[in-house]
PDB file of C-alpha atoms and ligand atoms in Angstrom:
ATOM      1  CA  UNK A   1     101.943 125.453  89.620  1.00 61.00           C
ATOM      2  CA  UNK A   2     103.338 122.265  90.362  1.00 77.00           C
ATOM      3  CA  UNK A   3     105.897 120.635  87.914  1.00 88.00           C
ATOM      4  CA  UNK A   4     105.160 117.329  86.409  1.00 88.00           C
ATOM      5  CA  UNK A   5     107.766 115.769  88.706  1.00 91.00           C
ATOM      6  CA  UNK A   6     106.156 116.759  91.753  1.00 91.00           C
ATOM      7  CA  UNK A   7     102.872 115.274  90.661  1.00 91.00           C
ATOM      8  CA  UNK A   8     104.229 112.075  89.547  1.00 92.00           C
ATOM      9  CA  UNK A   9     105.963 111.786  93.478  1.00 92.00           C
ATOM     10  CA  UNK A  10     102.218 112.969  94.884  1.00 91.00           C
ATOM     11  CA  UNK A  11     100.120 110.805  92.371  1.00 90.00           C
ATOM     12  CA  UNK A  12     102.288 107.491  93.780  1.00 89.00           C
ATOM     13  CA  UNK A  13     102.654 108.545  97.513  1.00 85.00           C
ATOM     14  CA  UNK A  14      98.595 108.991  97.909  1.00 86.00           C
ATOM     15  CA  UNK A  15      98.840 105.184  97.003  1.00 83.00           C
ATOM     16  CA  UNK A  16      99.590 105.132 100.991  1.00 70.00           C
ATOM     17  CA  UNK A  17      96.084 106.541 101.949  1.00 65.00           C
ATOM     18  CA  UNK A  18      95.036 103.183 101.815  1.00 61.00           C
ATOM     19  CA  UNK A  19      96.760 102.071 104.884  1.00 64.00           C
ATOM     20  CA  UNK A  20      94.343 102.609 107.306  1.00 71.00           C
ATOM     21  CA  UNK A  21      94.631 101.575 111.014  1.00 77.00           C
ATOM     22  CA  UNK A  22      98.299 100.733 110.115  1.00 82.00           C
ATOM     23  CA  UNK A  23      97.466  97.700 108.351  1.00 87.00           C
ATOM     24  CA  UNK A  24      99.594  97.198 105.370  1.00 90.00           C
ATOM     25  CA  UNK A  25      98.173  97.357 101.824  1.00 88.00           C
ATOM     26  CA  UNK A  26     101.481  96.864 100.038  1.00 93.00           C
ATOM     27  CA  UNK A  27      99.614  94.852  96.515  1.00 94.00           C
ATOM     28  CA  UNK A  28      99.685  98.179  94.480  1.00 95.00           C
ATOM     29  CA  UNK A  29     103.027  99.523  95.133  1.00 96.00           C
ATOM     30  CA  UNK A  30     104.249  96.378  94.680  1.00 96.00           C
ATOM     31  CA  UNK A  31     102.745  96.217  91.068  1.00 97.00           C
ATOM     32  CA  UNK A  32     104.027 100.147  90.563  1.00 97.00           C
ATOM     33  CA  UNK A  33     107.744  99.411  90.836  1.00 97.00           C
ATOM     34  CA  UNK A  34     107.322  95.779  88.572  1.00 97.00           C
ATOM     35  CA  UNK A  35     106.237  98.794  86.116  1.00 97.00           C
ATOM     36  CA  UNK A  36     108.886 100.899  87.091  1.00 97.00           C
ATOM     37  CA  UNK A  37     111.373  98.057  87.060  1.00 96.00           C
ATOM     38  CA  UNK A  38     109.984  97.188  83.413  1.00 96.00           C
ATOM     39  CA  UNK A  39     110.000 100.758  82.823  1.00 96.00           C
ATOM     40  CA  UNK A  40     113.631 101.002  83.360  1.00 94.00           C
ATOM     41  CA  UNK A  41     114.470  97.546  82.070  1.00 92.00           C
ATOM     42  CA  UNK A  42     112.511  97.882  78.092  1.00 94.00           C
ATOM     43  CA  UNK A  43     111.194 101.862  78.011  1.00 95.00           C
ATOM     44  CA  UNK A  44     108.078 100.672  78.324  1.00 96.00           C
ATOM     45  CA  UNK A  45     105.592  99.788  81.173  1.00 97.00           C
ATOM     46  CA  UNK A  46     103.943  97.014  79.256  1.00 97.00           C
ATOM     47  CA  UNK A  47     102.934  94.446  81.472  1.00 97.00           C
ATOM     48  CA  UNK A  48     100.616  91.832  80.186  1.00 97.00           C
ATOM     49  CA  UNK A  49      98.708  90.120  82.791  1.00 97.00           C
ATOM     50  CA  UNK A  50     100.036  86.520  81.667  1.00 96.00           C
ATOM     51  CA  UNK A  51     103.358  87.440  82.846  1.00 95.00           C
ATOM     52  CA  UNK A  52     102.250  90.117  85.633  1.00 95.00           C
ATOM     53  CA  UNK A  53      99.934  87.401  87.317  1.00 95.00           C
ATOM     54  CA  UNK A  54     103.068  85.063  88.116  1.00 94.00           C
ATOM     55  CA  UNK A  55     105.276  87.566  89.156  1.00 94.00           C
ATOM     56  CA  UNK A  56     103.125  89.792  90.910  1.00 95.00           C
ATOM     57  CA  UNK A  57     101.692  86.733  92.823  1.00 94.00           C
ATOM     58  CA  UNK A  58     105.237  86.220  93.825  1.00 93.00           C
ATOM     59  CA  UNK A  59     106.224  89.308  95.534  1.00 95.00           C
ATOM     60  CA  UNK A  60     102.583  89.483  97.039  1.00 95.00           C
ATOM     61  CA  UNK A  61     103.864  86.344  98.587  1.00 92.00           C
ATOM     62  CA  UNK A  62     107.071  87.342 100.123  1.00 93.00           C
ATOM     63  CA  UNK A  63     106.049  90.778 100.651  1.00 94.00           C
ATOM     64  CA  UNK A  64     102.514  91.309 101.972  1.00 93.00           C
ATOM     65  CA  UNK A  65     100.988  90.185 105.002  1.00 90.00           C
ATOM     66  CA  UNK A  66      99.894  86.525 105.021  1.00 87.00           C
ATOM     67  CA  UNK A  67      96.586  85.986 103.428  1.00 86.00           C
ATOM     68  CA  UNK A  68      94.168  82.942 102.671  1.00 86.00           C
ATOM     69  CA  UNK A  69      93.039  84.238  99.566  1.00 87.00           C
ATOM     70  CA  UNK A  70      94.559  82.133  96.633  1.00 87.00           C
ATOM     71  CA  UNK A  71      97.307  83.985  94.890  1.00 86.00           C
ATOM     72  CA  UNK A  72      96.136  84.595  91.576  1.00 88.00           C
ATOM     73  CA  UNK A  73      93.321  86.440  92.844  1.00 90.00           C
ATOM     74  CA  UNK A  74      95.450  88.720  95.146  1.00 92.00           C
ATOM     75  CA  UNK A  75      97.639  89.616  92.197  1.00 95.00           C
ATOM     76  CA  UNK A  76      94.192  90.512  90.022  1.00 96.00           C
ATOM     77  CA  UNK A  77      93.599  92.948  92.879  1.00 94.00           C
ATOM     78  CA  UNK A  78      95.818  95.201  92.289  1.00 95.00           C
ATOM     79  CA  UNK A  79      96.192  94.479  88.569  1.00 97.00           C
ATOM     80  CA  UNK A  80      92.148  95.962  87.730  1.00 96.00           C
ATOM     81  CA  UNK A  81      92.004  98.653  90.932  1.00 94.00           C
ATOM     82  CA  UNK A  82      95.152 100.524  90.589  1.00 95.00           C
ATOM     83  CA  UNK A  83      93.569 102.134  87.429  1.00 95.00           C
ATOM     84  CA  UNK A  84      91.027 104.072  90.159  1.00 92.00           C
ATOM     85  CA  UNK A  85      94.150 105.613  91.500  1.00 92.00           C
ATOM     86  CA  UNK A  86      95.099 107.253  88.284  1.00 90.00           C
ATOM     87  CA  UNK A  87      98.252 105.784  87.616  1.00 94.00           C
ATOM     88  CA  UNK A  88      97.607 102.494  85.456  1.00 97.00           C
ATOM     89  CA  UNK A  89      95.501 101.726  82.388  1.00 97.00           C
ATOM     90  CA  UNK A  90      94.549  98.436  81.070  1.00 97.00           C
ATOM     91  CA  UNK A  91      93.571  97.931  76.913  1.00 97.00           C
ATOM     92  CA  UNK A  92      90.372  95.951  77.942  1.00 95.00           C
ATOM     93  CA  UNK A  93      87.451  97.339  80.161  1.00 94.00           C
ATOM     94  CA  UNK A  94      87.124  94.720  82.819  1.00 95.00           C
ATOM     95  CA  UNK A  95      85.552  94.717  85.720  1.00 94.00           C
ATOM     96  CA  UNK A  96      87.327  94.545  89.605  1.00 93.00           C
ATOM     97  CA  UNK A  97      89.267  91.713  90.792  1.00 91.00           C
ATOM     98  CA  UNK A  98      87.814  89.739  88.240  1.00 92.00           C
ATOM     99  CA  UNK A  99      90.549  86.884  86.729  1.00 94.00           C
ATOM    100  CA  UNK A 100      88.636  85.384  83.967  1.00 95.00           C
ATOM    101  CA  UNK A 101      88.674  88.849  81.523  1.00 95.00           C
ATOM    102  CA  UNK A 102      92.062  89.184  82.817  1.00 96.00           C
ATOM    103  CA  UNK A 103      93.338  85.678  81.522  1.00 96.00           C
ATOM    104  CA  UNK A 104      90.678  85.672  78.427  1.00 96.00           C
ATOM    105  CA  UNK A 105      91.701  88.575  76.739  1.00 95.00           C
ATOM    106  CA  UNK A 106      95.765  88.513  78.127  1.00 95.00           C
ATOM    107  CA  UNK A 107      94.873  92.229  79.053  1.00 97.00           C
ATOM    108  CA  UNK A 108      98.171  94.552  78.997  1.00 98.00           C
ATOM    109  CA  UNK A 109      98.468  97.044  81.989  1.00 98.00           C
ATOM    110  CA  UNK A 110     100.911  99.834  81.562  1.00 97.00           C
ATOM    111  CA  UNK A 111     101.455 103.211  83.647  1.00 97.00           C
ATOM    112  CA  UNK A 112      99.295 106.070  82.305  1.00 96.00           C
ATOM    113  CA  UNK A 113     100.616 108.004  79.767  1.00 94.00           C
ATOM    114  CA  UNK A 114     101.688 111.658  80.966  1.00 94.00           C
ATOM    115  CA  UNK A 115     103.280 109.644  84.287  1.00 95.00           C
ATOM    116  CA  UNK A 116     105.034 106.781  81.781  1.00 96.00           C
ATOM    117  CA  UNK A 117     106.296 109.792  79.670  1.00 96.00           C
ATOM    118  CA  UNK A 118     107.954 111.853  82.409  1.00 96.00           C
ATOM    119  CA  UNK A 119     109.333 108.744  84.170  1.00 96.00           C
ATOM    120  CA  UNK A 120     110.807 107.470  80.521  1.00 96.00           C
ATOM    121  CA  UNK A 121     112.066 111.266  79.933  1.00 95.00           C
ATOM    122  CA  UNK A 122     113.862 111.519  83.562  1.00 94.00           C
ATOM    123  CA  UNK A 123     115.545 108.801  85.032  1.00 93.00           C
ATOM    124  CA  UNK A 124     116.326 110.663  88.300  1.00 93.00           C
ATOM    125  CA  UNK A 125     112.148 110.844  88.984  1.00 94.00           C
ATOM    126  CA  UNK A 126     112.175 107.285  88.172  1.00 95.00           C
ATOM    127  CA  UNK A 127     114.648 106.485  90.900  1.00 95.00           C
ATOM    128  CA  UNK A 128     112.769 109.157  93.229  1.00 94.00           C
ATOM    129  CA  UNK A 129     109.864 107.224  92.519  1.00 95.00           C
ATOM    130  CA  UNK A 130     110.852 103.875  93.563  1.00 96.00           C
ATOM    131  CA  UNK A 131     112.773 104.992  96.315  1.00 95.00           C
ATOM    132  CA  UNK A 132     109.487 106.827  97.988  1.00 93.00           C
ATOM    133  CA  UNK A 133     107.161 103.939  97.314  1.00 94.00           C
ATOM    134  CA  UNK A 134     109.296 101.358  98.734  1.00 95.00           C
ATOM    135  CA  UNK A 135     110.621 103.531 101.926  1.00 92.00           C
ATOM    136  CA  UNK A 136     106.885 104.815 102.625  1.00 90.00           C
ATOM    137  CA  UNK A 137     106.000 100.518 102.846  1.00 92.00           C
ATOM    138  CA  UNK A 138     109.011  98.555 104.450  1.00 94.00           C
ATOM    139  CA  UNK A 139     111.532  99.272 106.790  1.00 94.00           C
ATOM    140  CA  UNK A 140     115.510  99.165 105.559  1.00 92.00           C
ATOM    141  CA  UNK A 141     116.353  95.776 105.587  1.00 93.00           C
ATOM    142  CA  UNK A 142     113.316  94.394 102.966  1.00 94.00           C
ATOM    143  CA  UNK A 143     113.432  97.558 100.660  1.00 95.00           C
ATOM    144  CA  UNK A 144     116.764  96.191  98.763  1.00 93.00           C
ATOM    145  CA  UNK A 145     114.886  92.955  98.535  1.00 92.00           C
ATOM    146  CA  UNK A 146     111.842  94.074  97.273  1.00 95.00           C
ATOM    147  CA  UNK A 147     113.709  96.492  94.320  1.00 94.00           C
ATOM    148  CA  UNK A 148     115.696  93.165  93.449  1.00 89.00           C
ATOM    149  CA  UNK A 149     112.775  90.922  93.319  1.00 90.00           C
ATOM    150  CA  UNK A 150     110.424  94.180  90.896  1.00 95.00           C
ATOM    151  CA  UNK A 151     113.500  94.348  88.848  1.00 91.00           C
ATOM    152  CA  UNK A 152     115.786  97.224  89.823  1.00 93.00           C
ATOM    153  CA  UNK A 153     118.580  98.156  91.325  1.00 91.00           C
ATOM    154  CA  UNK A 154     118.609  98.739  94.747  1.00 91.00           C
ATOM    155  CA  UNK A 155     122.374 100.162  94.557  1.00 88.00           C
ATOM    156  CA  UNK A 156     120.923 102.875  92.219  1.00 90.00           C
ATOM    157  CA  UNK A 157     117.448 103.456  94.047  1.00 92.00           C
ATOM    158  CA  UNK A 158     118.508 103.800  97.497  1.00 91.00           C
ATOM    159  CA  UNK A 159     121.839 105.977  97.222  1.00 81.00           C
ATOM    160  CA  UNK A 160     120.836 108.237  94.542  1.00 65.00           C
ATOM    161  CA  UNK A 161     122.712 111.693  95.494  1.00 61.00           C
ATOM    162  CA  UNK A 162     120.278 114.718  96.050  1.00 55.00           C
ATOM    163  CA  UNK A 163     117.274 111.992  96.583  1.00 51.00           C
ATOM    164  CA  UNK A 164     115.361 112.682  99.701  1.00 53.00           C
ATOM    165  CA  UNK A 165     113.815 110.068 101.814  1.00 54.00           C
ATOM    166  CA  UNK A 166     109.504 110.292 102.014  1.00 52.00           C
ATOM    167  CA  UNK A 167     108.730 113.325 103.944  1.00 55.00           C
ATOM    168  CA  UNK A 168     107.299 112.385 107.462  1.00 65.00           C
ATOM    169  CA  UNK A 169     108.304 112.311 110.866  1.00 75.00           C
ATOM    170  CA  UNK A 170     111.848 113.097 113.149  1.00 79.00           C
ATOM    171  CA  UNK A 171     113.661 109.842 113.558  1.00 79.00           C
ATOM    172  CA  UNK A 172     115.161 109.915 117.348  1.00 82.00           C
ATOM    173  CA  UNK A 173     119.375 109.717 116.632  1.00 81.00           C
ATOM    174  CA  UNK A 174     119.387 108.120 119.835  1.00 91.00           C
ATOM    175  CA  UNK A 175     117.025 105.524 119.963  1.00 93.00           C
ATOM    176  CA  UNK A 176     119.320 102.800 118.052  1.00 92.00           C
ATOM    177  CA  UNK A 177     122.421 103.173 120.877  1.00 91.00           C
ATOM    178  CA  UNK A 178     119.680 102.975 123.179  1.00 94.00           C
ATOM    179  CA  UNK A 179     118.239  99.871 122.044  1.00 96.00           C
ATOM    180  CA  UNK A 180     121.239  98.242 121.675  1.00 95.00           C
ATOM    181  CA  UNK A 181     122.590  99.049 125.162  1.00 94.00           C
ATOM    182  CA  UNK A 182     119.159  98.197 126.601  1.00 97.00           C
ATOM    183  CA  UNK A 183     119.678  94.549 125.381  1.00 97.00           C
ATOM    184  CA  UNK A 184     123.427  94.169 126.185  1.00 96.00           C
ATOM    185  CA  UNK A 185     124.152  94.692 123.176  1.00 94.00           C
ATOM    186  CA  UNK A 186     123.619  90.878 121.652  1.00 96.00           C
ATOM    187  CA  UNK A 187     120.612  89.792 119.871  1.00 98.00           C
ATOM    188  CA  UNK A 188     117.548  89.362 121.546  1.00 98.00           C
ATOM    189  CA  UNK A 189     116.704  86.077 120.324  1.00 98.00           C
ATOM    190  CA  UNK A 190     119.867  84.585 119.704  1.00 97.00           C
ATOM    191  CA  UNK A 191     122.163  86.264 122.159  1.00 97.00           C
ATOM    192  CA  UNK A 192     125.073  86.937 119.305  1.00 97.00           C
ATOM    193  CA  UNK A 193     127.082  89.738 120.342  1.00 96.00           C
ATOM    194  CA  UNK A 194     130.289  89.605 117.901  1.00 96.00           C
ATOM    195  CA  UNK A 195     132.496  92.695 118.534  1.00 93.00           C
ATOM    196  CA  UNK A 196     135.078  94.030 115.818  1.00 92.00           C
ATOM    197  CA  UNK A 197     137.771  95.735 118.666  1.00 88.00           C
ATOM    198  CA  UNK A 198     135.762  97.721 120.815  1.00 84.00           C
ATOM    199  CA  UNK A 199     132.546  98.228 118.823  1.00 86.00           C
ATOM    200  CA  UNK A 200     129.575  95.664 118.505  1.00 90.00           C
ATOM    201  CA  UNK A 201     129.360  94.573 114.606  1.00 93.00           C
ATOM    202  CA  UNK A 202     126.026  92.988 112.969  1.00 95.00           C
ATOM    203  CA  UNK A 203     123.631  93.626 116.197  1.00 95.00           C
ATOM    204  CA  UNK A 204     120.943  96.122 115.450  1.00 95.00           C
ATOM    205  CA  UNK A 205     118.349  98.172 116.979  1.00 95.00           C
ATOM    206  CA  UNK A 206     114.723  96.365 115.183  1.00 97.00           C
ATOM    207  CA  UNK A 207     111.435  97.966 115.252  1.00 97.00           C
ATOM    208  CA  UNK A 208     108.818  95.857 115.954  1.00 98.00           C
ATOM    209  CA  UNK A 209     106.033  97.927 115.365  1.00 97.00           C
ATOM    210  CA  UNK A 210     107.614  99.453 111.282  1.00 96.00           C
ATOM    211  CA  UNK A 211     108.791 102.948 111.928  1.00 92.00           C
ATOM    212  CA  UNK A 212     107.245 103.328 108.224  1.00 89.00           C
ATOM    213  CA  UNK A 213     103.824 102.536 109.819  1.00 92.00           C
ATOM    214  CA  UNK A 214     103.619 104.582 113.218  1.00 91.00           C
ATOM    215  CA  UNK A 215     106.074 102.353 115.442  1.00 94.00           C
ATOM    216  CA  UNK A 216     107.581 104.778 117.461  1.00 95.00           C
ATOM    217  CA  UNK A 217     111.380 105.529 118.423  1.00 95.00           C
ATOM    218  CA  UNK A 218     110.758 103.903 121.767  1.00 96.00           C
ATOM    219  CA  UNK A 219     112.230 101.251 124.216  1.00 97.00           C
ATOM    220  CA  UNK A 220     108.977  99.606 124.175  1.00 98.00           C
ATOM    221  CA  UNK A 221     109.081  98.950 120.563  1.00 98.00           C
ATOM    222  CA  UNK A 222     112.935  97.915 119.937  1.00 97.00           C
ATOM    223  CA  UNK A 223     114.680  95.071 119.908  1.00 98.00           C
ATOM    224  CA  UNK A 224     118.641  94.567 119.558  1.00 97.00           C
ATOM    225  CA  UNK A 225     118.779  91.867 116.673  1.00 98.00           C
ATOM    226  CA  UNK A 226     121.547  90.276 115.182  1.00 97.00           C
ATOM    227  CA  UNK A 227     121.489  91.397 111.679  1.00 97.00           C
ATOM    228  CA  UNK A 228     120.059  87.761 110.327  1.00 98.00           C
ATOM    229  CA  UNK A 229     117.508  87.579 113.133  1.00 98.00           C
ATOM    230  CA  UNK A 230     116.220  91.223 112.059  1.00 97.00           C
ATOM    231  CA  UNK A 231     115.890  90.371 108.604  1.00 97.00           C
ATOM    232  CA  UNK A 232     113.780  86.915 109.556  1.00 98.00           C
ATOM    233  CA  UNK A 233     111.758  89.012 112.033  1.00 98.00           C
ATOM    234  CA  UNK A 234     110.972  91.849 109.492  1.00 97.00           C
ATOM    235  CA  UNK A 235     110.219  89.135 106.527  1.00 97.00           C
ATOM    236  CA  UNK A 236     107.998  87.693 109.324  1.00 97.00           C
ATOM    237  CA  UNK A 237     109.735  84.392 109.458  1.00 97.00           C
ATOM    238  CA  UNK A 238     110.374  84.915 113.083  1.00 98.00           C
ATOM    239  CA  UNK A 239     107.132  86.572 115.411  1.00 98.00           C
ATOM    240  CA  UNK A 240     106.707  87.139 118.869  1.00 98.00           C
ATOM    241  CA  UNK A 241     103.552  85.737 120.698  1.00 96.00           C
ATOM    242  CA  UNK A 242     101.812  87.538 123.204  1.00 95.00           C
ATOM    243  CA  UNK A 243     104.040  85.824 126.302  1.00 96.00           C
ATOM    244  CA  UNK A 244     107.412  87.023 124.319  1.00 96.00           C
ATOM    245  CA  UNK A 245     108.031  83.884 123.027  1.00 97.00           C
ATOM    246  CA  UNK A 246     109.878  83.203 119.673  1.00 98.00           C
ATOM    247  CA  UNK A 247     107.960  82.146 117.124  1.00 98.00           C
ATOM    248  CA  UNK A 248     109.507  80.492 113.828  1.00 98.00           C
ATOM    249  CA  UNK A 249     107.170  80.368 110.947  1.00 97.00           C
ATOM    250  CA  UNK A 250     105.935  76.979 109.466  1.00 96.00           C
ATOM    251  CA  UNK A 251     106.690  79.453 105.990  1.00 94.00           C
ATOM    252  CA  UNK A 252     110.213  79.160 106.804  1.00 96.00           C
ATOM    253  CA  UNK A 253     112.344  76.386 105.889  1.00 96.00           C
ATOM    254  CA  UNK A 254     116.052  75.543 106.187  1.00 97.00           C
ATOM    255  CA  UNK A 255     118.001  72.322 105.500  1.00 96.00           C
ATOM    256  CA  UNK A 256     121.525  72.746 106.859  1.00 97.00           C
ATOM    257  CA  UNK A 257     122.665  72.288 110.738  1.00 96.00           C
ATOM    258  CA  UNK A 258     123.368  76.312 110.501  1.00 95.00           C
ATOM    259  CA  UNK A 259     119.829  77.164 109.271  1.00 96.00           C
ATOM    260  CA  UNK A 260     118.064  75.009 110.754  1.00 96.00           C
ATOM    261  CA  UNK A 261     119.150  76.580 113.994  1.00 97.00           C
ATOM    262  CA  UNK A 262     116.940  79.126 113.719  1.00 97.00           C
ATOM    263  CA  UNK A 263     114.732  76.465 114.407  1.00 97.00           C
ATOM    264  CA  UNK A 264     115.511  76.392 117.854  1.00 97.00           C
ATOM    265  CA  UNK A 265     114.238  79.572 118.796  1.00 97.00           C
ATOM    266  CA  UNK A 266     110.671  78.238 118.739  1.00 97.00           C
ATOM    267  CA  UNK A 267     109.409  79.016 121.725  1.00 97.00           C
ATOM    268  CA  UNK A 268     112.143  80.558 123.829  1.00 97.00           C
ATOM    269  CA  UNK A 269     111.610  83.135 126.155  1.00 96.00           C
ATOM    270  CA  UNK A 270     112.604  86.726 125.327  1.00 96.00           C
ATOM    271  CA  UNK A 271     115.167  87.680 128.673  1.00 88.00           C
ATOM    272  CA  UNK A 272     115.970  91.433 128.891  1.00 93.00           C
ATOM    273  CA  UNK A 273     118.068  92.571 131.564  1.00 93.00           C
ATOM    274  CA  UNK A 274     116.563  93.966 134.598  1.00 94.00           C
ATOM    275  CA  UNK A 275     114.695  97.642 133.966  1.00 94.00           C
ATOM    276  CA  UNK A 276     114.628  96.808 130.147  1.00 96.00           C
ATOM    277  CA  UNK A 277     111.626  97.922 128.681  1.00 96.00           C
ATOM    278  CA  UNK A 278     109.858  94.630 126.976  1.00 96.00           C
ATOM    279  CA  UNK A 279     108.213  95.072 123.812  1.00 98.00           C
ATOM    280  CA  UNK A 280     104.565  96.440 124.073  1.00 98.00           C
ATOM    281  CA  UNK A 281     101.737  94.673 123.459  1.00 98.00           C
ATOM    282  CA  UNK A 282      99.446  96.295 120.632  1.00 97.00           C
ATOM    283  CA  UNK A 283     103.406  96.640 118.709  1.00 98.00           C
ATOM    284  CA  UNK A 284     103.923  92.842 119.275  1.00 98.00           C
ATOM    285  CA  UNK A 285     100.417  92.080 118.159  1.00 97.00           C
ATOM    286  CA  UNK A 286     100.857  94.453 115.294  1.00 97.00           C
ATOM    287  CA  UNK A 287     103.960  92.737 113.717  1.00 98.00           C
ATOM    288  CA  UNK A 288     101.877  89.272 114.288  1.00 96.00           C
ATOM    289  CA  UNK A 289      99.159  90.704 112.459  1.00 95.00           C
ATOM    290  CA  UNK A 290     100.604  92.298 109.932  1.00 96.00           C
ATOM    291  CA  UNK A 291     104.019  91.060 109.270  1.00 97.00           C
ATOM    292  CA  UNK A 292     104.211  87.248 110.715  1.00 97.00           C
ATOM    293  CA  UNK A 293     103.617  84.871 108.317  1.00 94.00           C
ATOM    294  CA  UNK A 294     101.328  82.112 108.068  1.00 87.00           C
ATOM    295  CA  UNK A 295     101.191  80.068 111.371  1.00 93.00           C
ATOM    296  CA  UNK A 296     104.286  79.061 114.172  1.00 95.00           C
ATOM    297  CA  UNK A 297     105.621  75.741 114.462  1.00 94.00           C
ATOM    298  CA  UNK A 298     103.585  73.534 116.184  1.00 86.00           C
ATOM    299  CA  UNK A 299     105.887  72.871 118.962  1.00 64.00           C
TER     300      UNK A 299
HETATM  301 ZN1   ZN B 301     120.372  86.535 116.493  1.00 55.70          ZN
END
């Protein structure tokens, strides 16, 4: 028989049979840990939809793929169909992705019972919990920001002793040193290549294609970064286009001399060293289609 725990873990890591084709579907674990992060935050999963439709609107925004659908109805996604998963109830019947019940009756979602009681009763499953979801969805350098922004604590979540990391494939220990020494060891885009002594410090290897969504531990999909260019190119703020040109998002917006440097990599050319492997082009189109937001600079 399986214990509760383990069915809690399954119930919330089948949430990632919805990725299909590797395209990210990121809406309903993103309204799990808000209920987790309530969870933790008041012992209860309460979430009424008058306060879950700003917030979850908000980390849609900064966390899913761009979309043209307008935000309040991406949030009521989520909000009505994670109940067919097994894992959320609302205290009104209404129908699918429907925002008028939602906002008429201030309908209250909450985490279904047996799963709200075992989180509540062990803290340790809650942490499990969160850490799966958001590991199985974004690579390392979003997950911190994405606990922050549900409402926990990404200290507690992602260093929990005796925690495992989502079951799945063998990273290759290897593949990081090789990136970086592929690339010269500075960042692709920016060609920053601080050392601290002898060793290289805030350059690192960047998938292009997520490692959490079938990008492989190859040349062809890594990039050395500096550590502020890999964090704009995994939020999407900085793309590739199919040429290997830099592209800055119109999203992104900066108003000092330092930020708006990042401004300048519109539209440079990416320039490996001879015999580098450049970054494939159904990994490059997946990060624009999935993870680049909104449209580049028109420049
Ligand atoms: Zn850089």
């Amino acid at each position: 028989m399986t214990s509760i725990r383990q069915q809690v873990l399954d119930r919330l890591a089948s949430l990632r049979l919805h990725q299909r084709h590797g395209r990210r579907a990121p809406h309903k674990p993103l309204l799990v840990l808000l209920a987790l992060g309530r969870l933790s935050d008041t012992g209860s999963s309460e979430l009424p939809w008058s306060e879950a439709e700003a917030r979850l609107s908000k980390l849609i925004a900064e966390f899913a793929p761009a979309s043209r659908t307008a935000h309040v109805q991406r949030a009521a996604y989520p909000f009505t169909r994670l109940r067919s998963d097994g894992v959320w109830t609302l205290d009104h019947d209404v129908p699918m992705d429907s925002v008028g019940p939602l906002t008429a009756h201030d309908v209250v979602g909450r985490l279904a019972g047996p799963i709200e009681v075992a989180l509540r009763q062990d803290p340790d499953l809650l942490r499990a919990a969160a850490r799966a979801l958001v590991e199985s969805h974004f690579p390392p350098t979003i997950a911190p920001d994405v606990l922050t922004a549900a409402g926990l604590d990404p200290n507690e979540i992602l260093h929990v002793p005796g925690a495992a990391p989502a079951a799945g494939r063998r990273r290759d220990a290897t593949w990081r040193l090789a990136v970086l020494q592929a690339w010269d060891r500075q960042c692709a885009f920016c060609g920053y290549d601080g050392q601290l002594l002898s060793a290289s410090v805030g350059v690192e290897a960047a998938h292009v294609r997520w490692w959490a969504f079938d990008g492989p531990d190859t040349l062809d999909n890594g990039l050395a970064l500096c550590v502020l260019h890999h964090k704009l190119f995994d939020f999407g703020a900085l793309g590739l286009d199919s040429d290997l040109r830099i592209h800055v998002s119109t999203a992104f917006t900066a108003r000092t001399n330092v930020g708006r440097t990042v401004y300048d990599l519109h539209g440079r050319m990416l320039r490996p060293r001879p015999g580098t492997p450049v970054p494939a082009a159904d990994h490059v189109s997946w990060h624009r289609r999935e993870v680049f937001k909104g449209e580049p600079l028109n420049a």
